[in-house]
Short mmCIF file of C-alpha atoms in Angstrom, two decimals:
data_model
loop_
_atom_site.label_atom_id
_atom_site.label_comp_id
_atom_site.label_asym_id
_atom_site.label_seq_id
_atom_site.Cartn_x
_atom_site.Cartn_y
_atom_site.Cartn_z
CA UNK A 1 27.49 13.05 21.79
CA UNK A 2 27.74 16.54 21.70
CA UNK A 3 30.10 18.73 23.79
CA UNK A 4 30.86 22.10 24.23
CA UNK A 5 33.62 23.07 26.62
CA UNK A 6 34.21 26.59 28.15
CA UNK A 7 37.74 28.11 29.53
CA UNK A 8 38.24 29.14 32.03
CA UNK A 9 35.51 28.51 34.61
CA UNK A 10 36.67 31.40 36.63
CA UNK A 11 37.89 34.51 36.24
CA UNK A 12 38.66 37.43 38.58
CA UNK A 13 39.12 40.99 37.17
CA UNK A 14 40.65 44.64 38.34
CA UNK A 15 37.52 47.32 37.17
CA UNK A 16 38.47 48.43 33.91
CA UNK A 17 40.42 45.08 32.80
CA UNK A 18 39.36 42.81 29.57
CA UNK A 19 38.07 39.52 29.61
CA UNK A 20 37.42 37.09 27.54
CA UNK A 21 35.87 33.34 27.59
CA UNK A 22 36.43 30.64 25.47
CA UNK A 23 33.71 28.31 23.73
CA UNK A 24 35.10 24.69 22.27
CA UNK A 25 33.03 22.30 20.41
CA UNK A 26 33.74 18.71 19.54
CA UNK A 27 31.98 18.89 16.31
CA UNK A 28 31.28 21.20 13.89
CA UNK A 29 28.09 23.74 15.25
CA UNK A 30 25.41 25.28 12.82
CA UNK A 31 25.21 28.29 15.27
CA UNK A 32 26.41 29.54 18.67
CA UNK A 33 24.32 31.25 21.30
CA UNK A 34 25.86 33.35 24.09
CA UNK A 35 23.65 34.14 27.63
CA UNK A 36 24.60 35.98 30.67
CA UNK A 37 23.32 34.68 34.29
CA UNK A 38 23.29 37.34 36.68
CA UNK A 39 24.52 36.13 40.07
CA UNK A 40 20.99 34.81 41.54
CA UNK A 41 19.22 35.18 38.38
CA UNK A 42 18.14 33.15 35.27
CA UNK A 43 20.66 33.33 31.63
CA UNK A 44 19.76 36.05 29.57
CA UNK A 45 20.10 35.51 25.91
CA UNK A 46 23.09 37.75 24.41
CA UNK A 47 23.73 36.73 21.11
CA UNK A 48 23.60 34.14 18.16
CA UNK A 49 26.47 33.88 15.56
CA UNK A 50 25.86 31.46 12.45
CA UNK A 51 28.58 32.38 9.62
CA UNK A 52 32.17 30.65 9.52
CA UNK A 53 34.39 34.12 11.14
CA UNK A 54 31.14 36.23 12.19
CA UNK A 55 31.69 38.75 14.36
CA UNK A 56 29.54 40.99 16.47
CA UNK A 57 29.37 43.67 18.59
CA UNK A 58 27.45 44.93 21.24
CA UNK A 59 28.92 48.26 22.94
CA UNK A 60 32.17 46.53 24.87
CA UNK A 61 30.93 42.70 24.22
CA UNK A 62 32.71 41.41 21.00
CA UNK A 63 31.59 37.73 19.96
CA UNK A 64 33.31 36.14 17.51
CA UNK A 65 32.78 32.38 15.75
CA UNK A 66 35.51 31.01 14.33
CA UNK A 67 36.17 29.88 10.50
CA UNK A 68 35.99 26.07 10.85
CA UNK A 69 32.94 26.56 13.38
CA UNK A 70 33.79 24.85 16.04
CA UNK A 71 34.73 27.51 18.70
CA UNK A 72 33.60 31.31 20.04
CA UNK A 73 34.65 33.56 21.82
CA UNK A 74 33.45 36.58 23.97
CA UNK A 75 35.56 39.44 24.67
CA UNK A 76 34.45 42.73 27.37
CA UNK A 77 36.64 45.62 26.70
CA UNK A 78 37.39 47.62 30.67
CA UNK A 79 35.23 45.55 32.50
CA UNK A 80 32.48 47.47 34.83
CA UNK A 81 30.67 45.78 37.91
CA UNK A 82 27.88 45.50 35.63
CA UNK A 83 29.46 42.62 34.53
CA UNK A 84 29.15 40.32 36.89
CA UNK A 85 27.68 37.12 36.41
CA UNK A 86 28.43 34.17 34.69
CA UNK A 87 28.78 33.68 30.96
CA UNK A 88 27.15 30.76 28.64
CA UNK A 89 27.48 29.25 25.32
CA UNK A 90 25.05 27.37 23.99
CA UNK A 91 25.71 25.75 20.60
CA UNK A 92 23.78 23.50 18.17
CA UNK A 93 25.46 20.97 15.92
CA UNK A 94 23.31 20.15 12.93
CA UNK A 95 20.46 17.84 13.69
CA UNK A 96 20.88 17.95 17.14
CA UNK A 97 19.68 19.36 20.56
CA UNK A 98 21.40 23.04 21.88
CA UNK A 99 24.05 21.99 24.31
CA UNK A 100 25.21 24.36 27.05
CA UNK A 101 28.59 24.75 27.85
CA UNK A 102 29.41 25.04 31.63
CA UNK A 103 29.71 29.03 31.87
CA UNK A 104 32.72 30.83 32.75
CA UNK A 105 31.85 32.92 36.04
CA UNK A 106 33.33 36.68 35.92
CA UNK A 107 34.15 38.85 38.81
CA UNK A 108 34.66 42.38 38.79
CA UNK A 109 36.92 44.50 41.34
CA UNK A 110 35.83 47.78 41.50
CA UNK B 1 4.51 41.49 30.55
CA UNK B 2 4.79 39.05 28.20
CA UNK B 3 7.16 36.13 30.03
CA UNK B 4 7.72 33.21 32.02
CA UNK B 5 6.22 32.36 35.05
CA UNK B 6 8.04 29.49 37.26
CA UNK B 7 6.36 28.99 40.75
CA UNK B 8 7.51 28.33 43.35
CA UNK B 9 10.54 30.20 43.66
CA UNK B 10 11.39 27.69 46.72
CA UNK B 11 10.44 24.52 47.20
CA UNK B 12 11.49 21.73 50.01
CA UNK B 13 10.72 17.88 49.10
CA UNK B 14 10.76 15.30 51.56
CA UNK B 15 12.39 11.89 51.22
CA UNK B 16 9.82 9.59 49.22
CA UNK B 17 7.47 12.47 47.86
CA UNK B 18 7.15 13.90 44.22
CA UNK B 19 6.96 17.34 43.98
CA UNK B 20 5.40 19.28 40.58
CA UNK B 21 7.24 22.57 39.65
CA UNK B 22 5.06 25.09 37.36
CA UNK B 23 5.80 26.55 34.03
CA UNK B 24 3.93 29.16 32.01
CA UNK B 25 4.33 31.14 29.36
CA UNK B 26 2.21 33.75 27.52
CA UNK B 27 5.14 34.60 24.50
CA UNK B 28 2.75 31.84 22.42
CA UNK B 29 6.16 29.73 21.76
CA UNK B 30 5.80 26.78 20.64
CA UNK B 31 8.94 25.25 22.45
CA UNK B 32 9.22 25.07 26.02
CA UNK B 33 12.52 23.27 28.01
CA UNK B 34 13.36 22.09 31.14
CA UNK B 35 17.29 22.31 32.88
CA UNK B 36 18.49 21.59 35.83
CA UNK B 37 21.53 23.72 37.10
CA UNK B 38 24.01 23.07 39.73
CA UNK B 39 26.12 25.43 41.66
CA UNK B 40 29.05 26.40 39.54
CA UNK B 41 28.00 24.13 36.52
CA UNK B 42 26.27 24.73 33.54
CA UNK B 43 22.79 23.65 31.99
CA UNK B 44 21.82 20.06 31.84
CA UNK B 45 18.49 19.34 30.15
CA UNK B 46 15.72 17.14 31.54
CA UNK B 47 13.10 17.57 28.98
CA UNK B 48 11.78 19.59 25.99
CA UNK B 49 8.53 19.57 24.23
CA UNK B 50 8.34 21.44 20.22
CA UNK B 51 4.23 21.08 20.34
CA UNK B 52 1.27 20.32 22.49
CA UNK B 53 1.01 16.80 23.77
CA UNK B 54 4.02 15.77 22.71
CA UNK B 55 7.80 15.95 24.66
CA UNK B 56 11.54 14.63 24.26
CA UNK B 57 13.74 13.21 26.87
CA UNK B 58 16.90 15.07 27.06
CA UNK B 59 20.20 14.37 28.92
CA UNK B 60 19.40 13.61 32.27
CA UNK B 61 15.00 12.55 32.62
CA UNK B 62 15.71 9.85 34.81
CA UNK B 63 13.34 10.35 37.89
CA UNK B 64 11.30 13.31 36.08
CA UNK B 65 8.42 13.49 34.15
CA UNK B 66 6.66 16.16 32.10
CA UNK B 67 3.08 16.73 30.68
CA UNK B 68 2.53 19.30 27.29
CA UNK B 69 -1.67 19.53 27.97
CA UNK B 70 -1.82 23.01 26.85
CA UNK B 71 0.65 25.41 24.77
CA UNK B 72 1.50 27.60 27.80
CA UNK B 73 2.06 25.14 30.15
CA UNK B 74 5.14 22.71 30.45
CA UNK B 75 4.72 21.23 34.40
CA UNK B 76 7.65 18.83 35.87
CA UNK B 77 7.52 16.63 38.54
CA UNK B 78 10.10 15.59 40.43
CA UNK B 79 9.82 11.78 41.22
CA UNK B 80 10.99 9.95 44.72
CA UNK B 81 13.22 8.12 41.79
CA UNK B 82 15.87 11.18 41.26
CA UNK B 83 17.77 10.55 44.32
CA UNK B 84 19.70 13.72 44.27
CA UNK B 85 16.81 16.44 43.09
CA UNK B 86 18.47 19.30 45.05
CA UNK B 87 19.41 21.93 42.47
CA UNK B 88 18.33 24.76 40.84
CA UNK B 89 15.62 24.02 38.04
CA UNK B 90 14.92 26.49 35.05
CA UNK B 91 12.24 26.85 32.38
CA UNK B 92 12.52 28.30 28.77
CA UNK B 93 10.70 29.08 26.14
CA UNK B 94 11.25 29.56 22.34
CA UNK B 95 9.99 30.01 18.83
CA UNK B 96 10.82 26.54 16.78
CA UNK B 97 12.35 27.90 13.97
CA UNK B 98 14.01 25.90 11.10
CA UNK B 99 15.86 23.61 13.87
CA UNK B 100 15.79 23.24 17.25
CA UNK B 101 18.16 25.36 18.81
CA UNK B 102 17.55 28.28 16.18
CA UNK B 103 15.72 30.22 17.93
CA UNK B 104 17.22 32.12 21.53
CA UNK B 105 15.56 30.63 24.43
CA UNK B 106 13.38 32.90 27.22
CA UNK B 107 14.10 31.84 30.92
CA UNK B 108 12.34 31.65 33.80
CA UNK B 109 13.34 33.02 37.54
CA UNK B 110 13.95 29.08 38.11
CA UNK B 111 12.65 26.72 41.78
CA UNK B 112 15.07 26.21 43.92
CA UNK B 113 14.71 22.79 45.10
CA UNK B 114 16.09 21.49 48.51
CA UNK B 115 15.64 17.98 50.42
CA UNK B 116 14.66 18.03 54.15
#
């Protein structure tokens, strides 16, 4: 079936560092969602991508879904606490269900 | 506030007894979803209904079962089968647009579910 792997599945962070997570899938995906799960909270939908080399912005978030559609990427430009929390893709191949990668969880040293 | 209601936000099951979480929704979506999260894993998902009286099976339904009586409501019971139930269980909501999937998904504040 269906897979969708995220690197890496931790990452600490100085204040005012980037970041970025990585989103693999093992087939080709029709679109790619990004959420954000505050620590203690529920996922938050970011973003959806759906063209071969999209890319969007949102302030310091950059998402990005690569040509052959099978991997994404989110990148935050100088980190801020606000930040926290762990970070989801979610992507759907064609004809099939919206499969969750396992979330790359950020900290944030202020 | 339009949303998602999950209650409750704790809940403790004893060995041998099924347990029904709660789901509503007032967004009028027509798609409502069922995960289950462990710590420091992602989303697995136990069940998803696209319309009223009918639901899907998704990765991991053994030992739950759902009912889709009305359009705001999308209960799950946790059966004495699921021998390992403690986790985290979330809720979701979306429009069903040309695919499943399509459409971003609205979340719940989630049960926390623990075995005494």
């Amino acid at each position: 079936g269906q897979q969708v792997m995220q690197i890496p599945q931790y990452q600490h962070v100085q204040e005012g560092e980037d970041f970025t997570t990585y989103c693999n899938s093992s087939t080709t995906l029709s679109n790619i969602q990004w959420y954000k799960q505050r620590p203690g909270g529920h996922p938050v939908f970011l973003i959806q991508l759906v063209k071969s080399g999209e890319v969007k912005k949102q302030k310091r978030l950059t998402f990005q879904f690569g040509e052959a559609k099978k991997n994404s990427s989110l990148h935050i430009t100088a980190t801020q606490t606000t930040d926290v929390g762990t970070y989801f893709c979610a992507g759907q191949a064609s004809g099939s269900r919206l499969t969750f990668g396992e979330g790359t969880q950020l900290t944030v040293n202020p | 506030d339009g949303g998602i209601t999950q209650s409750p936000k704790y809940l403790f099951r004893k060995e041998g007894q099924n347990v029904t979480l709660s789901c509503e929704q007032n967004l009028n979506h027509d798609a409502m979803y069922w995960y289950r999260q462990d710590p420091g894993q992602g989303l697995r998902l136990i069940y998803y209904s696209q319309i009223v009286n009918d639901f899907q099976k998704g990765d991991i339904a053994e030992g739950y079962s759902v009912s889709r009586e009305k359009k705001e409501s999308f209960p799950l019971t946790v059966t004495s089968a699921q021998k390992n139930p403690t986790a985290f269980y979330l809720c979701a909501s979306s429009w069903t647009g040309s695919g499943y999937g399509n459409q971003p998904q609205h979340f719940g504040d989630g049960t926390r579910l623990s075995i005494l």
